Amino acid sequence: MWRCKVINPCPSGRGMGEDRIGVVTSTLTRRSQSSRRPLPVGEVRIGIILLVMLMLLEPGCMNSSRPEPDPTPGIALTLATERAQTVNNLRYDLSFDIPAAASEPVQGHASIRFSRTNNDHPLVLDFAPGAESLTSVTTNGKTSQFRSVNGHIVIPASELSTGQNTVQLVFRAGDASLNRNPDFMYTLFVPARAHLAFPCFDQPDLKAPFSLALNVPSDWVSVSNGAELSRETSGDRVKIRYAETQPIPTYLFAFAAGKFQVETAERDGRTMRMFHRETDAEKVQRNRDAVFDLHASSLAWLEKYTGIPYAFGKFDFVLIPSFQFGGMEHPGAIFYNAASILMEKSATENQMLNRASTIAHESSHMWFGDLVTMRWFNDVWMKEVFANFMAAKIVNPAFPNVNHELRFLLSNYPAAYSVDRTQGTHPIRQELENLNEAGSLYGAIIYEKAPVVMRQLERILGPDKLQEGLQSYLTQFQFGNATWLDLVHLLDERTDLDLAAWSRAWVEEAGRPSVSTEIQGKHIIFIQPDARWIQQIDVLIGSAERLKTFPVQLQKEKTEIDSDTPPQFVLPTGGGVAYGDFALDEGSRTFLLKHLPDLKDPLTRGAAWVTLWEELLDGRVQPQDFMDLALRALPQENTEQNVQLILGYAESTFWSFLPDMARGAVAPRFEQTLRSGIARASSSTMKATYFSAFRSSVTTPEGIAFLERVWRRQEKIPGLMLGEPDEAAMALELAVRSVPSTPAILQEQRGRFMNPDRKARFEFVMPALSGDPAVRDKFFEDLSDVRNRRREPWVAEGLAYLNHPLRRQQSEKYVRPALELLRQIQRTGDIFFPTNWMYATLGGHNSHSSAETVRGFLAEQKDYPIRLRRIILQSADELFRAEAMQVRSRLPSRS
Ligand SMILES: [Zn+2]
């Protein structure tokens, strides 16, 4: 899985926590004790007395002296551990009958075969919709006397044996993880959402071959992990059978069906198919060959590096509009967010790189995660870090013009720091008692910090030993499961270092080391009060004559080196390697605030920017000084990745950290810098980068009028093609600036859409931009109803505009209720939604009173879930820092 800011259509009602007893007496009869709704015709209602009698007759009940405790909601580690030890030879045979109308239920049939090593306990299957959705359950051919408890089906041991068992279930599938839309649907079962749809053992270490049949409208196409075996058309329906898969866990099982177009290509003797819903045929043609090539080159590279051929037979991928993540690595059927694969003409170089990385990332998962899977989701970071790590290696040769060291720095360090610097940070490897909390493990620490740590591992081991260790890990555990410690053990055999100790600091501790520098003439001292964080860094030392790189191993409280001459500045992060909170010495800070743009090497400049940003956030650099540096640097900066970084920092400084007076004063110069950037940029991607920054930062009347002329197509920007999403974004930015013709602009933009998915999204977001506060209030109020939160990326976009800095005073009243909704958001939403919800809410705010609201909320919530508390503390970090800067700016200056 690849994290992305986009989220999901999440349906309501997971049925968790239900406590029903269901007894099935014939394959067509279902009874549910607590069911309040009338039973359908043909069903027999049994009174509670009969029910109790039936239970008493059940042999397992009669001879057990103590009743088994009921399984708790979700998938508890204890349950998973017990099942992994006792369930063997597992196979699923599933079929689903999918109606065209998203409102009609999906009917399913599951045949689950397995043996047990121990038959002392009842068997617990997972199925969140509960007894109400079960039509029949038979165990080894006989009607089961099962119980339905807390989203589980409990089957008495008496119905099972230690040999081969078969449980057959006829059920109505839960919609919560089926993402049903008009004309298409797709599953998304990560991390443990398969059992929201069908009965299974929903844990990563019970891998099984899956056989699947889908019955869908005959004008739909469909795709799953296995190759298509057969199809039978009957009237307006078609039944498609898929070949049995290799052993895979439930979270990797997937299918999609609906109105999709299919593009097919051959690469290296392998047929690949791309399913998509893009209406712009030219856009598909423009992108398709590159997308197939990127997959082919990724697979070829991975086969070579791992020494193991792609293990899952056929290879398809599905581009889904508004997909929750950038991608999801279902073997044989990768799902992607369509927008991250089909690029606009105006795509920036970074977007092209991101696409290549996303494809390489998902392809890497075919080995790291799919072939060898983590035993439990506490090690989910492992598959993500390897996918990222491999992706970086794969993408590099395909982009020879790119500075990859700089790219690694900029794609990992700022994001990792954005969490690791906050009070809400956590270790890479976390405890996880229940999979219903697994979603909250994902985030920058896994996706961005872990790759930095992995690169350190490669530095201290050497690339060859790491590759050898990984090959032996993939071979030893293929089609099975392994933990991080299994790998550490394999690598530890290949080095004299104490890898276990190194892993404890970097993988099992939260936060980052603090390092400060002191300079005494030619003598340089690095002070790291907590010496457990060992790392090998490249320090950059600058003097009037030259720049020099010093490799330094930080492993003591004080590390000292000598330069040939007294340095003008020392940048411990200058080689783009060091990770931590680095406080510069005063002289180096002053030097960089003046001369950063003159540094020759783009990597050094990037590292210096990242470091100065931390200094700004820690209050050692003033926002005005930082903004001034950014505006001086931009005209000189020609490396696109650095331009993007600086623009991002400048925008944040402008909106969040500059005092209001200073913002107004700097605005004309800021806009002028951006417009010169657009005019000067030699590539269309650089133009697009500058234009996008201009669009979101413009505040002067002249600037806004220019933006409006561009949106009205009255003024063209030479060399810049603006697509539908660009125009939509311009319309929204004009609206949030309350230009007089806002209602007409929004209406006209609605009419311009050719793509129905984008139009629907725009219509959803529109009320959040209304000039009428009552309409905005209503937009926010409606979000308290889960039915209005199904399109999570749309919700996040609307919420971000609602809380836009230009409307922060009117929208502060939404902060508290948004916090109050967070628990519900977590219960009903997909895994990144709580984080996206909070960032969309707090991103626009910077006042003391909104910071107080967040602190007050946290202080009141005594037993608040720790993971949600962390999310709040992470998303409020810039708000707290903006508040601290305001306090400091009112204090008398020290200088
Ligand atoms: Zn991933």
Coordinates of C-alpha atoms in Angstrom, one line a residue, residues 301 305 384-394 408 451 454-455 458 466 470:
W301 CA 14.6 -5.3 -11.8
Y305 CA 17.6 -8.3 -7.3
E384 CA 6.3 -0.7 3.3
V385 CA 9.9 0.1 3.9
F386 CA 11.2 -2.5 1.5
A387 CA 8.7 -1.4 -1.1
N388 CA 10.0 2.2 -0.7
F389 CA 13.6 1.1 -0.6
M390 CA 13.3 -1.0 -3.7
A391 CA 11.3 1.6 -5.4
A392 CA 14.1 4.1 -5.0
K393 CA 16.6 1.7 -6.4
I394 CA 14.3 0.9 -9.3
F408 CA 15.5 10.6 -1.3
P451 CA 13.3 4.1 4.6
M454 CA 16.8 1.1 6.1
R455 CA 19.3 3.2 4.2
E458 CA 22.5 -0.7 4.1
L466 CA 21.9 -6.7 2.6
L470 CA 17.1 -10.4 1.8

